Coordinates of C-alpha atoms in Angstrom, one line a residue:
X1 CA 0.0 0.0 0.0
X2 CA 2.8 2.4 0.9
X3 CA 4.5 1.7 -2.5
X4 CA 1.2 2.2 -4.3
X5 CA 0.6 5.5 -2.5
X6 CA 4.2 6.6 -3.3
X7 CA 3.7 5.8 -6.9
X8 CA 0.4 7.7 -7.0
X9 CA 2.0 10.6 -5.4
X10 CA 4.8 10.8 -8.0
X11 CA 2.2 10.4 -10.8
X12 CA 0.2 13.3 -9.5
X13 CA 3.3 15.5 -9.3
X14 CA 4.3 14.6 -12.9
X15 CA 0.7 15.3 -14.2
X16 CA 0.6 18.6 -12.3
X17 CA 4.0 19.7 -13.6
X18 CA 3.1 19.0 -17.3
X19 CA 2.1 21.9 -19.4
X20 CA -1.1 21.6 -21.3
X21 CA -0.4 22.4 -25.0
X22 CA -3.4 23.6 -27.0
X23 CA -3.4 22.3 -30.5
X24 CA -4.3 24.9 -33.0
X25 CA -5.2 25.0 -36.7
X26 CA -2.7 27.0 -38.7
X27 CA -3.0 28.0 -42.3
X28 CA 0.2 29.1 -44.2
X29 CA 0.1 30.9 -47.5
X30 CA 3.5 31.5 -49.2
X31 CA 4.0 33.4 -52.5
X32 CA 4.1 31.2 -55.7
X33 CA 7.9 31.1 -55.8
X34 CA 10.1 28.1 -54.9
X35 CA 12.2 29.9 -52.3
X36 CA 9.2 31.2 -50.4
X37 CA 7.6 27.8 -50.5
X38 CA 10.7 26.0 -49.0
X39 CA 10.8 28.5 -46.1
X40 CA 7.1 28.1 -45.3
X41 CA 7.2 24.4 -45.6
X42 CA 10.0 24.3 -43.0
X43 CA 8.1 26.5 -40.6
X44 CA 5.0 24.3 -41.2
X45 CA 6.9 21.2 -40.4
X46 CA 8.2 22.7 -37.1
X47 CA 4.7 23.7 -36.1
X48 CA 3.3 20.3 -37.0
X49 CA 6.0 18.7 -34.9
X50 CA 4.8 20.8 -32.0
X51 CA 1.4 19.2 -32.3
X52 CA -0.5 21.8 -34.4
X53 CA -2.7 21.0 -37.3
X54 CA -1.2 22.7 -40.3
X55 CA -2.1 23.2 -43.9
X56 CA -0.1 24.9 -46.7
X57 CA -2.1 26.8 -49.2
X58 CA 0.1 26.7 -52.4
X59 CA -0.1 27.4 -56.1
X60 CA -0.3 24.5 -58.6
X61 CA 3.1 25.4 -60.1
X62 CA 4.7 24.1 -56.9
X63 CA 3.0 20.7 -56.8
X64 CA 6.2 18.9 -57.8
X65 CA 7.9 20.1 -54.6
X66 CA 5.4 18.6 -52.3
X67 CA 6.7 15.0 -52.7
X68 CA 6.2 12.8 -49.7
X69 CA 5.7 15.7 -47.3
X70 CA 3.7 14.9 -44.2
X71 CA 2.3 18.4 -44.3
X72 CA -1.3 18.7 -45.7
X73 CA -1.6 21.0 -48.8
X74 CA -4.4 22.9 -50.4
X75 CA -3.6 23.5 -54.0
X76 CA -5.1 26.4 -56.1
X77 CA -4.5 26.8 -59.8
X78 CA -1.9 29.3 -60.9
X79 CA -2.7 31.2 -64.2
X80 CA 0.8 30.5 -65.6
X81 CA 3.1 27.5 -65.3
X82 CA 6.5 27.9 -63.6
X83 CA 8.3 27.4 -66.9
X84 CA 6.5 30.4 -68.4
X85 CA 7.5 32.6 -65.4
X86 CA 11.1 31.3 -65.8
X87 CA 11.1 32.3 -69.5
X88 CA 9.9 35.8 -68.6
X89 CA 12.6 36.2 -66.0
X90 CA 15.3 35.0 -68.4
X91 CA 14.2 37.5 -71.0
X92 CA 14.5 40.3 -68.4
X93 CA 18.0 39.2 -67.6
X94 CA 19.0 39.2 -71.3
X95 CA 17.8 42.8 -72.0
X96 CA 20.1 45.4 -70.4
X97 CA 17.6 48.2 -70.4
X98 CA 14.7 46.1 -69.1
X99 CA 17.0 44.5 -66.5
X100 CA 18.0 47.8 -65.1
X101 CA 14.3 49.0 -64.9
X102 CA 13.4 45.7 -63.2
X103 CA 16.3 46.3 -60.7
X104 CA 14.8 49.7 -59.8
X105 CA 11.0 48.8 -59.9
X106 CA 11.0 45.0 -59.5
X107 CA 7.7 44.8 -57.5
X108 CA 5.7 46.6 -60.2
X109 CA 6.0 43.4 -62.3
X110 CA 5.5 41.1 -59.4
X111 CA 2.3 42.9 -58.2
X112 CA 0.8 42.9 -61.6
X113 CA 1.2 39.1 -61.7
X114 CA -0.1 38.8 -58.2
X115 CA -3.4 40.5 -59.2
X116 CA -4.1 37.8 -61.7
X117 CA -3.2 35.0 -59.2
X118 CA -5.4 36.6 -56.5
X119 CA -8.4 37.2 -58.8
X120 CA -8.3 33.5 -59.9
X121 CA -8.0 32.4 -56.3
X122 CA -11.0 34.5 -55.2
X123 CA -13.0 33.2 -58.1
X124 CA -12.2 29.6 -57.1
X125 CA -15.2 28.9 -54.9
X126 CA -14.1 25.2 -54.3
X127 CA -10.7 26.1 -52.9
X128 CA -12.2 28.9 -50.8
X129 CA -14.7 26.6 -49.3
X130 CA -11.9 24.1 -48.4
X131 CA -10.0 26.9 -46.8
X132 CA -13.1 27.9 -44.8
X133 CA -13.8 24.3 -43.8
X134 CA -10.4 24.0 -42.3
X135 CA -11.5 26.6 -39.7
X136 CA -8.0 28.0 -39.1
X137 CA -7.1 29.8 -35.9
X138 CA -4.3 31.7 -37.5
X139 CA -3.0 32.7 -40.9
X140 CA 0.8 32.8 -41.4
X141 CA 1.3 34.9 -44.6
X142 CA 4.0 35.8 -47.0
X143 CA 4.4 39.6 -46.5
X144 CA 5.0 40.1 -50.3
X145 CA 1.9 38.2 -51.3
X146 CA -0.9 40.8 -51.3
X147 CA -3.7 38.2 -51.5
X148 CA -3.1 37.3 -47.8
X149 CA -4.6 40.4 -46.2
X150 CA -7.7 39.8 -48.3
X151 CA -7.9 36.2 -47.2
X152 CA -7.5 37.3 -43.6
X153 CA -10.6 39.5 -43.9
X154 CA -12.5 36.5 -45.5
X155 CA -11.6 34.2 -42.6
X156 CA -11.7 36.9 -39.8
X157 CA -8.6 35.4 -38.0
X158 CA -5.3 36.9 -36.7
X159 CA -2.4 37.1 -39.1
X160 CA 1.4 36.7 -38.7
X161 CA 3.5 37.9 -41.6
X162 CA 6.8 36.4 -42.6
X163 CA 9.2 38.3 -44.8
X164 CA 11.3 35.6 -46.7
X165 CA 13.6 38.2 -48.3
X166 CA 14.6 40.4 -45.4
X167 CA 13.7 44.0 -44.9
X168 CA 12.4 45.3 -48.2
X169 CA 11.7 49.1 -48.0
X170 CA 9.0 49.0 -50.6
X171 CA 6.8 46.7 -48.4
X172 CA 8.2 47.7 -45.0
X173 CA 7.2 51.3 -45.5
X174 CA 3.6 50.2 -46.3
X175 CA 3.6 48.5 -42.9
X176 CA 4.7 51.7 -41.2
X177 CA 8.1 50.2 -40.3
X178 CA 10.8 52.9 -40.1
X179 CA 13.3 53.0 -43.0
X180 CA 15.3 56.2 -42.4
X181 CA 16.1 57.6 -45.8
X182 CA 19.4 59.1 -44.5
X183 CA 21.0 55.7 -44.1
X184 CA 18.7 52.9 -45.3
X185 CA 19.0 52.4 -49.1
X186 CA 15.8 52.2 -51.2
X187 CA 15.5 49.5 -53.9
X188 CA 17.5 50.3 -57.0
X189 CA 19.8 52.9 -55.5
X190 CA 22.9 50.6 -55.4
X191 CA 23.9 52.2 -52.0
X192 CA 24.7 51.1 -48.5
X193 CA 24.2 52.9 -45.2
X194 CA 27.3 55.1 -46.0
X195 CA 25.9 57.5 -48.5
X196 CA 27.4 60.7 -50.1
X197 CA 25.3 63.8 -50.4
X198 CA 24.2 63.0 -54.0
X199 CA 23.5 59.3 -53.0
X200 CA 21.2 60.6 -50.3
X201 CA 19.5 62.8 -52.9
X202 CA 19.0 59.8 -55.1
X203 CA 17.8 57.7 -52.2
X204 CA 15.2 60.4 -51.3
X205 CA 14.0 60.6 -54.9
X206 CA 13.5 56.8 -55.0
X207 CA 11.7 57.0 -51.7
X208 CA 9.2 59.5 -53.2
X209 CA 8.8 57.5 -56.4
X210 CA 8.1 54.4 -54.2
X211 CA 5.3 56.2 -52.5
X212 CA 3.6 56.8 -55.9
X213 CA 4.3 53.2 -57.0
X214 CA 2.7 51.8 -53.9
X215 CA -0.4 53.9 -54.6
X216 CA -0.8 52.7 -58.2
X217 CA 0.5 49.2 -58.0
X218 CA -0.4 48.2 -54.5
X219 CA -3.2 50.1 -52.7
X220 CA -5.5 50.9 -55.6
X221 CA -5.5 47.6 -57.6
X222 CA -5.9 45.3 -54.5
X223 CA -8.4 47.8 -53.0
X224 CA -10.4 47.4 -56.2
X225 CA -10.2 43.6 -55.8
X226 CA -11.6 43.9 -52.3
X227 CA -14.5 46.0 -53.6
X228 CA -15.0 43.7 -56.7
X229 CA -15.5 40.7 -54.4
X230 CA -17.3 42.7 -51.7
X231 CA -14.7 41.8 -49.0
X232 CA -14.9 44.4 -46.3
X233 CA -15.2 47.2 -48.9
X234 CA -15.5 49.8 -46.2
X235 CA -11.9 49.2 -45.2
X236 CA -9.0 50.3 -47.4
X237 CA -6.4 47.8 -48.6
X238 CA -3.8 49.8 -46.7
X239 CA -5.7 49.2 -43.4
X240 CA -6.0 45.5 -44.2
X241 CA -2.3 45.3 -45.0
X242 CA -1.4 46.8 -41.6
X243 CA -3.7 44.4 -39.7
X244 CA -1.1 41.8 -39.0
X245 CA -0.2 41.0 -35.4
X246 CA 3.5 40.3 -35.9
X247 CA 6.1 40.4 -38.7
X248 CA 8.9 37.8 -38.7
X249 CA 11.9 38.9 -40.9
X250 CA 14.1 36.3 -42.3
X251 CA 17.3 38.3 -42.0
X252 CA 20.2 38.8 -39.5
X253 CA 21.8 42.0 -38.4
X254 CA 25.1 40.2 -38.6
X255 CA 24.8 41.1 -42.3
X256 CA 21.9 43.5 -42.7
X257 CA 22.0 47.2 -42.0
X258 CA 21.0 48.0 -38.4
X259 CA 17.9 50.1 -38.1
X260 CA 15.1 50.8 -35.6
X261 CA 12.3 48.3 -35.5
X262 CA 8.9 48.3 -33.7
X263 CA 8.3 45.7 -31.0
X264 CA 6.1 43.5 -33.2
X265 CA 8.8 43.1 -35.8
X266 CA 11.2 40.2 -35.0
X267 CA 14.5 39.6 -36.9
X268 CA 14.5 35.8 -36.6
X269 CA 17.5 35.1 -38.8
X270 CA 17.6 32.8 -41.9
X271 CA 15.4 29.7 -41.6
X272 CA 16.8 27.4 -44.3
X273 CA 20.5 27.2 -43.4
X274 CA 21.3 24.3 -41.1
X275 CA 24.2 21.9 -40.4
X276 CA 25.2 20.0 -43.6
X277 CA 24.1 16.5 -44.2
X278 CA 26.1 13.8 -46.0
X279 CA 26.1 14.2 -49.8
X280 CA 24.9 11.6 -52.3
X281 CA 27.7 9.2 -53.3
X282 CA 28.4 10.7 -56.7
X283 CA 28.7 14.3 -55.4
X284 CA 30.8 13.2 -52.5
X285 CA 33.2 11.5 -54.9
X286 CA 33.4 14.7 -57.0
X287 CA 34.1 16.8 -53.9
X288 CA 36.8 14.5 -52.7
X289 CA 38.5 14.4 -56.1
X290 CA 39.2 18.2 -55.9
X291 CA 42.1 17.7 -53.6
X292 CA 43.5 20.7 -51.7
X293 CA 42.2 23.1 -54.4
X294 CA 38.6 22.4 -53.4
X295 CA 35.3 23.1 -55.2
X296 CA 33.5 26.2 -56.4
X297 CA 29.7 26.0 -56.3
X298 CA 27.9 27.9 -59.0
X299 CA 24.1 28.3 -59.0
X300 CA 21.7 31.0 -60.2
X301 CA 18.5 30.0 -58.3
X302 CA 15.3 28.2 -59.1
X303 CA 13.9 30.9 -61.4
X304 CA 17.0 31.2 -63.7
X305 CA 18.3 27.7 -64.7
X306 CA 20.1 29.0 -67.8
X307 CA 21.6 32.3 -68.8
X308 CA 22.3 34.0 -72.2
X309 CA 24.6 31.8 -74.4
X310 CA 27.4 34.4 -74.5
X311 CA 27.5 34.7 -70.7
X312 CA 27.5 30.9 -70.3
X313 CA 30.4 30.6 -72.8
X314 CA 32.3 33.3 -71.0
X315 CA 31.9 31.6 -67.7
X316 CA 32.8 28.2 -69.1
X317 CA 36.1 29.5 -70.5
X318 CA 37.0 31.2 -67.2
X319 CA 36.1 28.1 -65.1
X320 CA 38.2 25.9 -67.4
X321 CA 41.3 28.0 -66.4
X322 CA 40.9 27.4 -62.7
X323 CA 42.5 24.7 -60.6
X324 CA 39.4 24.2 -58.6
X325 CA 36.6 21.8 -59.5
X326 CA 33.4 23.5 -60.6
X327 CA 30.0 22.2 -59.4
X328 CA 27.4 24.0 -61.6
X329 CA 23.7 23.8 -61.2
X330 CA 22.7 24.3 -64.9
X331 CA 21.1 22.5 -67.8
X332 CA 23.9 20.7 -69.5
X333 CA 22.4 21.4 -73.0
X334 CA 22.7 25.1 -72.3
X335 CA 26.5 24.9 -72.0
X336 CA 29.0 24.8 -74.9
X337 CA 29.9 21.4 -76.2
X338 CA 33.6 21.7 -75.3
X339 CA 33.3 21.9 -71.5
X340 CA 36.5 21.5 -69.4
X341 CA 36.9 18.3 -67.4
X342 CA 36.9 20.2 -64.1
X343 CA 33.3 21.3 -64.6
X344 CA 30.3 19.1 -63.5
X345 CA 26.9 20.3 -64.6
X346 CA 23.9 19.0 -62.6
X347 CA 20.1 19.8 -62.8
X348 CA 19.7 19.7 -59.0
X349 CA 21.9 19.6 -55.9
X350 CA 21.5 19.9 -52.1
X351 CA 22.8 23.5 -52.0
X352 CA 23.0 23.8 -48.2
X353 CA 24.8 20.5 -47.8
X354 CA 27.3 21.4 -50.6
X355 CA 28.0 24.8 -49.1
X356 CA 28.6 23.1 -45.7
X357 CA 31.1 20.6 -47.2
X358 CA 34.7 21.2 -46.1
X359 CA 35.9 21.1 -49.7
X360 CA 33.8 24.1 -50.8
X361 CA 35.9 27.2 -51.3
X362 CA 33.7 29.7 -53.1
X363 CA 30.0 30.3 -54.0
X364 CA 29.3 32.1 -57.3
X365 CA 25.6 33.1 -57.2
X366 CA 23.0 35.5 -58.4
X367 CA 22.5 36.6 -54.8
X368 CA 19.2 35.1 -54.0
X369 CA 18.3 35.7 -50.3
X370 CA 18.4 32.1 -49.2
X371 CA 21.6 31.1 -51.1
X372 CA 23.4 34.2 -49.7
X373 CA 22.5 33.3 -46.1
X374 CA 23.3 29.6 -46.6
X375 CA 26.7 30.5 -47.9
X376 CA 27.5 32.8 -45.0
X377 CA 26.0 30.4 -42.4
X378 CA 28.7 28.0 -43.6
X379 CA 31.4 30.7 -43.8
X380 CA 31.8 30.5 -47.6
X381 CA 32.9 33.7 -49.4
X382 CA 31.0 34.8 -52.5
X383 CA 31.3 36.2 -56.0
X384 CA 28.0 38.1 -56.5
X385 CA 26.5 38.2 -60.0
X386 CA 23.1 40.0 -59.5
X387 CA 20.6 39.8 -62.3
X388 CA 17.4 41.6 -61.2
X389 CA 15.3 42.8 -58.3
X390 CA 16.6 42.6 -54.7
X391 CA 19.7 40.7 -55.8
X392 CA 21.5 44.1 -56.2
X393 CA 20.6 45.1 -52.7
X394 CA 21.8 41.7 -51.4
X395 CA 25.1 42.1 -53.3
X396 CA 25.6 45.5 -51.7
X397 CA 25.3 43.9 -48.2
X398 CA 27.8 41.2 -49.1
X399 CA 30.4 43.8 -50.5
X400 CA 29.7 46.0 -47.5
X401 CA 30.5 43.2 -45.1
X402 CA 33.7 42.3 -47.0
X403 CA 32.7 38.7 -47.6
X404 CA 32.5 38.9 -51.4
X405 CA 33.0 40.8 -54.6
X406 CA 30.5 42.0 -57.3
X407 CA 30.5 41.3 -61.0
X408 CA 28.1 42.2 -63.8
X409 CA 28.2 39.1 -66.1
X410 CA 26.8 41.0 -69.1
X411 CA 29.6 43.5 -69.3
X412 CA 32.7 41.9 -67.6
X413 CA 35.4 40.4 -69.7
X414 CA 36.8 36.9 -69.3
X415 CA 40.1 38.1 -67.8
X416 CA 38.4 40.5 -65.4
X417 CA 36.0 37.7 -64.2
X418 CA 39.0 35.3 -63.7
X419 CA 40.8 38.1 -61.7
X420 CA 37.8 38.7 -59.4
X421 CA 37.4 34.9 -58.7
X422 CA 41.1 34.4 -58.0
X423 CA 41.2 37.5 -55.7
X424 CA 38.3 36.2 -53.5
X425 CA 39.9 32.7 -53.4
X426 CA 43.4 34.0 -52.6
X427 CA 42.7 36.8 -50.2
X428 CA 42.3 35.3 -46.8
X429 CA 40.3 38.3 -45.6
X430 CA 37.2 37.2 -47.5
X431 CA 37.2 33.8 -45.8
X432 CA 38.1 35.3 -42.4
X433 CA 35.1 37.7 -42.5
X434 CA 32.8 35.0 -43.8
X435 CA 33.7 32.8 -40.9
X436 CA 33.1 35.6 -38.5
X437 CA 29.6 36.2 -39.9
X438 CA 29.0 32.5 -39.6
X439 CA 29.9 32.6 -35.9
X440 CA 27.6 35.5 -35.4
X441 CA 24.7 33.9 -37.2
X442 CA 25.0 30.6 -35.2
X443 CA 25.4 32.3 -31.8
X444 CA 21.7 32.5 -31.0
X445 CA 19.8 31.2 -27.9
X446 CA 17.2 29.8 -30.2
X447 CA 17.5 28.8 -33.9
X448 CA 15.6 30.9 -36.4
X449 CA 13.2 28.1 -37.0
X450 CA 12.5 27.7 -33.3
X451 CA 12.1 31.4 -32.9
X452 CA 9.7 31.7 -35.7
X453 CA 7.5 28.9 -34.2
X454 CA 7.8 30.5 -30.7
X455 CA 6.6 33.8 -32.1
X456 CA 3.6 32.2 -33.9
X457 CA 2.6 30.3 -30.8
X458 CA 2.9 33.6 -28.8
X459 CA 0.3 35.1 -31.1
X460 CA -1.9 32.0 -30.8
X461 CA -1.8 32.2 -27.0
X462 CA -2.4 35.9 -26.7
X463 CA -4.4 36.8 -29.8
X464 CA -4.7 40.6 -30.1
X465 CA -1.3 42.2 -29.8
X466 CA -2.4 45.8 -30.1
X467 CA -0.1 46.7 -27.2
X468 CA 2.8 46.2 -29.6
X469 CA 1.3 48.4 -32.3
X470 CA 3.2 51.7 -32.7
X471 CA 1.1 54.9 -33.0
X472 CA 2.4 55.6 -36.5
X473 CA -0.2 53.2 -37.9
X474 CA -3.0 55.6 -36.9
X475 CA -1.3 59.0 -37.8
X476 CA -2.0 60.8 -41.1
X477 CA 1.1 61.4 -43.2
X478 CA 1.4 65.0 -42.3
X479 CA 1.5 64.2 -38.6
X480 CA 3.9 61.2 -39.1
X481 CA 6.4 63.4 -40.9
X482 CA 5.7 66.4 -38.6
X483 CA 4.7 68.5 -41.6
X484 CA 2.1 70.4 -39.4
X485 CA 4.7 71.0 -36.7
X486 CA 7.3 72.3 -39.2
X487 CA 4.7 74.5 -40.8
X488 CA 3.7 75.8 -37.4
X489 CA 7.3 76.5 -36.5
X490 CA 7.9 78.2 -39.9
X491 CA 4.8 80.3 -39.3
X492 CA 5.9 81.2 -35.8
X493 CA 9.4 82.1 -36.9
X494 CA 8.0 84.2 -39.7
X495 CA 5.6 85.9 -37.3
X496 CA 8.4 86.7 -34.8
X497 CA 10.7 88.0 -37.6
X498 CA 7.8 90.1 -38.9
X499 CA 7.1 91.5 -35.5
X500 CA 10.8 92.2 -34.8
X501 CA 11.1 93.9 -38.2
X502 CA 8.0 96.0 -37.6
X503 CA 9.3 96.9 -34.1
X504 CA 12.8 97.8 -35.5
X505 CA 11.1 99.9 -38.2
X506 CA 9.0 101.7 -35.7
X507 CA 12.1 102.4 -33.6
X508 CA 14.0 103.7 -36.6
X509 CA 11.0 105.9 -37.6
X510 CA 10.8 107.2 -34.0
X511 CA 14.5 108.0 -33.8
X512 CA 14.5 109.6 -37.2
X513 CA 11.6 111.9 -36.2
X514 CA 13.4 112.9 -33.0
X515 CA 16.6 113.7 -35.0
X516 CA 14.6 115.7 -37.5
X517 CA 12.9 117.5 -34.7
X518 CA 16.2 118.5 -33.1
X519 CA 17.6 119.7 -36.4
X520 CA 14.5 121.9 -37.0
X521 CA 14.8 123.3 -33.4
X522 CA 18.5 124.2 -34.0

């Protein structure tokens, strides 16, 4: 009896000390790009492992990535296939004028395409009913996918935003997140936080242009969508966009430009980088065959699997001159026939695991956000070859941190390209600074994935987080920028100057009259 009583006592203590975890239904909706999908899938898996019921709402062009995932998916039809999108991007990279315009105003094109996707989604009554039937407690949304605020209003649930591409001023400013123009570069300015006078003038001009672009490409068209489908038409799209409870930014101040952030914005770090796993046998054999010279990894992302033929030929010639082995993610048929024996072309590779291999010496990349952070997580220096969009901003961060060099593939010569690659390989400063950034990124009390799930669960537990909402959300623009205060001060100073001038004039007149009076008396 005594043993039984003792056992019961310990059982009661164990039960009392256990924390009751409430299982919630969480809906996640990434943008229709591969990189965004991989981030959201990883977050969804972590939430599922914590006992939550999770569904990923994804576009049909991503179906082939689902595979044997244990995460439940809801698939909606995308108006264009992934190959057609890829072809459009490749045409942009091949036209120097269009490429530069796209570098300055990349989201104008993206938002136009989003409107089509969102309209098709809202017209799809079958998928909308499936989403409603899931009865989600929370929506985890991609901050650059403008269909999410509209979906939130349909479901009437809280929303947590995730920014897969770091702090993008074009979208952050629409969420009333401070981006001081004096030291935070706007998209397309090719600047860092150290700007000359004329660079600040350029930055200010781009800031003003961005305000107009947001009105015509963001607020108006998606506000019209809300009215067209009668989704809370009394509320503007700007108000719907700012209705998120928290924003999780996939970036790290180890690399990104320090700036003030509201309490509801969390810099969680990069979600995808992780300790490297063993490579497939053929890749491992290739890596080991490189000897002491090592391997250079070359990839240009999921949206650009091939480049212009002249650029590919230029790169092939330069790679053939190097002692290192070249592991290149590219379609073999796109390369010249006479490829050097040190080059291995593959259609797919485990990028994170290759970057984490001890034989990897350098990463040549278009500077996609995920690849950039994976390289730096593993301490691999970079040669940055930006093509469009935020890749130029990412490149500026890499050059600013001293962990890589920038090249423009369209204009650089073979000899110059070889010189840049050799300089990054031979200068130990690049590797040293990359290793330092790697240490900073890894030195966190919680991993980015754990922190993202912790923040989502915090919103689930507490619901409305209005106490974290800064007052700037509710201020009109003239109050936010203190235009009324500056006008008042200007009017006050003008009035004081006018009064002083009037007083001085009166005194002068008085003195002059007295002097004239004395002269007449004499």
